[in-house]
Short mmCIF file of C-alpha atoms and ligand atoms in Angstrom, two decimals:
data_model
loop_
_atom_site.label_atom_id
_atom_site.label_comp_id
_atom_site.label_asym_id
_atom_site.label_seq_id
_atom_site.Cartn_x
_atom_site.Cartn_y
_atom_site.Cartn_z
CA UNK H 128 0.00 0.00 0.00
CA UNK H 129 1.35 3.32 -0.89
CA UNK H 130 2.52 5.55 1.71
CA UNK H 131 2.02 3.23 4.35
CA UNK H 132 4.68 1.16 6.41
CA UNK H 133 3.97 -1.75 8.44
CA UNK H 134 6.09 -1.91 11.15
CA UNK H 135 6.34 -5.47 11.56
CA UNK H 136 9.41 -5.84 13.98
CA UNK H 137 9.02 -9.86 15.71
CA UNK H 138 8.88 -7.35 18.84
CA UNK H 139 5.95 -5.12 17.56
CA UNK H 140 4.27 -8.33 16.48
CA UNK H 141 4.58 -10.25 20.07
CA UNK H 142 3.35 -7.36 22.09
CA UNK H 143 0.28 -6.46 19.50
CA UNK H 144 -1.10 -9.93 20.43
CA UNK H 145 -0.61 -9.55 24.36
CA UNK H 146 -2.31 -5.91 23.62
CA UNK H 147 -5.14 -7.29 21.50
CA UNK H 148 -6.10 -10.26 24.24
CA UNK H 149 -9.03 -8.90 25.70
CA UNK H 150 -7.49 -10.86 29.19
CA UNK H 151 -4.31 -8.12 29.54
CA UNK H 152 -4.81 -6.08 32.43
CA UNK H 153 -4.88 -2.23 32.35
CA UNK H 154 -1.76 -1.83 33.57
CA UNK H 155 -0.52 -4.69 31.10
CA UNK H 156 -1.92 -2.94 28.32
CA UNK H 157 -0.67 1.24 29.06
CA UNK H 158 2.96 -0.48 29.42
CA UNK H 159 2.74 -2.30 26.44
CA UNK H 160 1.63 0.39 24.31
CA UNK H 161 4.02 2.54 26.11
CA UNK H 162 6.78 -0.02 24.29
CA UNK H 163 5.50 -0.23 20.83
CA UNK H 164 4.75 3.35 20.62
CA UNK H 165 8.63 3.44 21.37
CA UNK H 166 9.54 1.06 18.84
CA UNK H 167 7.33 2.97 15.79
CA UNK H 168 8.91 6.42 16.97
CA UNK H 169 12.26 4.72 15.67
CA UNK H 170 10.77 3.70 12.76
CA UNK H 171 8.86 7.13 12.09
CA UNK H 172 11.85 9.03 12.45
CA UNK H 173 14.30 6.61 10.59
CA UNK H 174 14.62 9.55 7.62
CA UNK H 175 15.25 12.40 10.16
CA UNK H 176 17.98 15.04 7.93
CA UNK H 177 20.99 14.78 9.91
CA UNK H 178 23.71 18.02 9.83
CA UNK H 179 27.63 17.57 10.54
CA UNK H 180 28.84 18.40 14.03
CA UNK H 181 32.80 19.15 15.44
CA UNK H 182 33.01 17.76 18.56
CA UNK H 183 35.87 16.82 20.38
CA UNK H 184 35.90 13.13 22.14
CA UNK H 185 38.51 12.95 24.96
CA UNK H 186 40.83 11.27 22.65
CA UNK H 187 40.50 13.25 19.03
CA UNK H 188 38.74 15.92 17.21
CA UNK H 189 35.93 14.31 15.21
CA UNK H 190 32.82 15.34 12.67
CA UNK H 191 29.67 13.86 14.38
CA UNK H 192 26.05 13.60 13.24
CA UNK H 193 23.16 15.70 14.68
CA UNK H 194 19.30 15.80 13.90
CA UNK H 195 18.93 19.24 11.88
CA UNK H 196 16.60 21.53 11.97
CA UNK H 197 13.54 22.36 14.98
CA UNK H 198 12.65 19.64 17.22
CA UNK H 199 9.42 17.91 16.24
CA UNK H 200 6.22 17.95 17.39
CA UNK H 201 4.27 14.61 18.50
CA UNK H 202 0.50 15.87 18.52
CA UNK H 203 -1.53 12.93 20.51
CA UNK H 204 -5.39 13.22 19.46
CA UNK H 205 -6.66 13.12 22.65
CA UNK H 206 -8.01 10.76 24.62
CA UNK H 207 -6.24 7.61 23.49
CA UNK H 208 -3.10 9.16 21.59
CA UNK H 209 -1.88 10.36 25.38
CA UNK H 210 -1.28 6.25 25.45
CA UNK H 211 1.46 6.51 22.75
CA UNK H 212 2.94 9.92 23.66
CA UNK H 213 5.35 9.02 26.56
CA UNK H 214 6.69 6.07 24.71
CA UNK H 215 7.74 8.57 21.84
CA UNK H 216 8.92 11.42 24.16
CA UNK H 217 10.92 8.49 25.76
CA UNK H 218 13.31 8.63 22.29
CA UNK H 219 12.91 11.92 21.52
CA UNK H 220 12.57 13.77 25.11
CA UNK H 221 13.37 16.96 23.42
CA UNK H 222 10.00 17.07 21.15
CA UNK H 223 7.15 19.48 21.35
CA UNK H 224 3.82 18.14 21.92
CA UNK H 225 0.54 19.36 20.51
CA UNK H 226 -2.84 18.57 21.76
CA UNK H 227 -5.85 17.67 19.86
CA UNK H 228 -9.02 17.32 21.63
CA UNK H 229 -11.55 15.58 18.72
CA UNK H 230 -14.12 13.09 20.06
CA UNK H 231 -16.26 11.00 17.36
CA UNK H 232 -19.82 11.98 17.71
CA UNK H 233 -21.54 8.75 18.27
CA UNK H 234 -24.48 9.17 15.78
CA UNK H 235 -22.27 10.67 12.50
CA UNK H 236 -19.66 8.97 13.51
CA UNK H 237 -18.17 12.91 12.44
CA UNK H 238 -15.04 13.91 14.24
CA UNK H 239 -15.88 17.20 16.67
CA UNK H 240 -13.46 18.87 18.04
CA UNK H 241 -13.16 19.91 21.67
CA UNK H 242 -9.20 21.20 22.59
CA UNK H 243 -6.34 22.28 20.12
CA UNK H 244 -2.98 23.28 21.80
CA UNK H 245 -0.04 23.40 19.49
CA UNK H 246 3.68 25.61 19.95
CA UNK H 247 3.20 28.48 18.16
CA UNK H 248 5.99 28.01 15.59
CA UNK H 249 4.07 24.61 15.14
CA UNK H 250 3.95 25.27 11.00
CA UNK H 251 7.72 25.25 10.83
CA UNK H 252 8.17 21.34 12.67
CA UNK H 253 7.27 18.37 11.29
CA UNK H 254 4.44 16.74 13.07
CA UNK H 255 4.06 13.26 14.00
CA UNK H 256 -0.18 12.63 14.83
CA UNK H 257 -0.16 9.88 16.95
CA UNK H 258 -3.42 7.95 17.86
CA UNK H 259 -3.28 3.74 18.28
CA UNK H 260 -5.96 2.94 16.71
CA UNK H 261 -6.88 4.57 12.67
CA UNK H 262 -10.62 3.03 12.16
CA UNK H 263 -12.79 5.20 9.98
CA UNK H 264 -10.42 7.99 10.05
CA UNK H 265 -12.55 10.79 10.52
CA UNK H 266 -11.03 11.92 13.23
CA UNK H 267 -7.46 11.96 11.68
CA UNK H 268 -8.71 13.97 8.95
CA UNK H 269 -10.02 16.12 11.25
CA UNK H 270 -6.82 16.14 12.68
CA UNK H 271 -4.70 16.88 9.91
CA UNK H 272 -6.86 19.22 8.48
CA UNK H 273 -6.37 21.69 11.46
CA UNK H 274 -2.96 21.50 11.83
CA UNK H 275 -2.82 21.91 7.93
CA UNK H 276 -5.11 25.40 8.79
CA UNK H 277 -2.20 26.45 11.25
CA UNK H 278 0.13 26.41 8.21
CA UNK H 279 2.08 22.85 8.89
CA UNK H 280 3.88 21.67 5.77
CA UNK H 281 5.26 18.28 6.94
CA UNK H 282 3.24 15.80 8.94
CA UNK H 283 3.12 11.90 9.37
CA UNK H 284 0.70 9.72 10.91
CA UNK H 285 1.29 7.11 13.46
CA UNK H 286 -1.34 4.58 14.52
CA UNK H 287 -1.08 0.90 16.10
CA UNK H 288 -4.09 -0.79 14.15
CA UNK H 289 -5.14 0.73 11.14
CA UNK H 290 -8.42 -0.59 9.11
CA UNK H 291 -8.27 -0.63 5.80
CA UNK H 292 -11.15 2.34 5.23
CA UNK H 293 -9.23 4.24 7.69
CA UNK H 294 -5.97 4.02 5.47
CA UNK H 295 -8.28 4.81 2.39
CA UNK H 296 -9.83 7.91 3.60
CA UNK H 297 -6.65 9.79 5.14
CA UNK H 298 -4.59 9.13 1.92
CA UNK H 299 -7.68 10.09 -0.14
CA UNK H 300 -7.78 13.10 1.78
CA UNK H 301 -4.46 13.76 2.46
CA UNK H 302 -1.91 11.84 0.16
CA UNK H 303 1.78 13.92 1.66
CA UNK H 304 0.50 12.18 4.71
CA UNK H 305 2.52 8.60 5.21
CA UNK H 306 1.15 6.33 7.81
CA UNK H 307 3.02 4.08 9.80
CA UNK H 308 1.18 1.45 11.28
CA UNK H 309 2.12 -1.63 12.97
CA UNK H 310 -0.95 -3.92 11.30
CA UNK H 311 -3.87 -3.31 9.31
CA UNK H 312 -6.52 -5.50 9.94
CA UNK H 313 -9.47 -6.67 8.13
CA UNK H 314 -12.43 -4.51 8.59
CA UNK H 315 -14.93 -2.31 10.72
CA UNK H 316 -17.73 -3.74 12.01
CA UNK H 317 -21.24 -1.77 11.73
CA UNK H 318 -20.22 0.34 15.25
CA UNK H 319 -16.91 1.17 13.21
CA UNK H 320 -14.97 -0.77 15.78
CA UNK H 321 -11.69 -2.35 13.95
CA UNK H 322 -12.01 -5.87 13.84
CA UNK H 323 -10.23 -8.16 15.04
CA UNK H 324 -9.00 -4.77 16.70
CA UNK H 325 -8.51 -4.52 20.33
CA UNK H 326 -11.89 -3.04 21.78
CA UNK H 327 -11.73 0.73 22.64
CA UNK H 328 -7.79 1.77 23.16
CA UNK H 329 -9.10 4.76 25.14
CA UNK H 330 -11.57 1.74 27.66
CA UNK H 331 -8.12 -0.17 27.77
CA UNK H 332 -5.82 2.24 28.41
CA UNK H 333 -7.81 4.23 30.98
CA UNK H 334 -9.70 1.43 32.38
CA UNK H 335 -13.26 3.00 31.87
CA UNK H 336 -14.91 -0.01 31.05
N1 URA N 554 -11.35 3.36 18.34
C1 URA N 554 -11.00 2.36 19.20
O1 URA N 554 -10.54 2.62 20.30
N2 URA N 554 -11.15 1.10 18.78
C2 URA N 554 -11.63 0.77 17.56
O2 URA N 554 -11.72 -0.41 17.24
C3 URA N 554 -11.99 1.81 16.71
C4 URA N 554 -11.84 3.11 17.12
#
């Protein structure tokens, strides 16, 4: 699939089917997502432009490589993406973080939005949307479309289960906008849960359920 990458590490793979088990505890699941969201941030940022650096080592002078340019910006779509963002800020500590507040209104199915908190010079970063789980992708669109508003050039998508209609309708809206996922699965059922999916990330995650 075009602009998409499955991240299908053997370590992604063994803790998406401890996450999916309907049996993992609450505090099984937040840790585990905690991990993978840690392993796709290295794979998100794999093509990060690098700049030369002197440095000095205590034995010799040496050119060194540095991420160039400003520090990225992880924007979590609130609530569910919060369950990916420490994971990510875990490899890159020095990222900015922008909030988006969008809840899915339960008889559209539309995304509406609620909170948007971004650093001001947000249109000059690259911005990573995280959220686990892509399903109709409304609410990415929504997403994306507001940060696109605020002038950002350069954003990627990051997601832990992806349905296929959810991958269709952000590329068809958005096509510079590459997904990384770490599976797509086979559908959404008629309450546009993913399926097999994991059940609500947010429920899991939170323990509201
Ligand atoms: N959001 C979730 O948390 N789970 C789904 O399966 C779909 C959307």
């Amino acid at each position: 699939m075009q602009g998409v990458t499955i991240v299908d590490h053997p370590l992604v793979q063994h803790k998406i089917t401890i996450l999916r088990d309907k049996e993992t505890s609450t505090r099984s699941f937040r840790g585990l997502l905690r991990e993978i969201a840690t392993l796709l941030c290295y794979e998100v940022t794999r093509d990060l432009p690098l700049e030369d650096v002197e440095i000095e080592t205590p034995v010799a002078t040496m050119r060194g490589k540095q991420l160039a340019g400003k520090k990225l910006v992880f924007a979590p779509i609130l609530r569910a993406g919060m369950g990916l963002l420490d994971g990510m800020l875990e490899l890159v500590p020095s990222a900015r973080v922008a909030h988006i507040g969008l809840y899915r209104d339960p008889r559209t199915l539309k995304a509406v939005e609620y909170y948007f908190k971004a650093p001001s010079d947000v249109a000059e970063r690259l911005v990573i949307v995280i959220d686990p789980m892509l399903a109709t992708g409304h609410t990415a669109v929504a997403a994306i479309d507001r940060l696109k508003e605020y002038g950002v050039r350069h954003i990627r998508f990051v997601c832990v289960l992806a349905a296929p209609e959810g991958v269709d309708v952000v590329r068809g809206h958005h096509p510079d906008v590459e997904i990384w996922t770490a599976a797509i699965d086979e559908r959404l059922n008629d309450h546009s849960y993913i399926v097999p999916g994991l059940g609500d990330a947010g429920d899991r995650i939170y323990g509201t359920k």
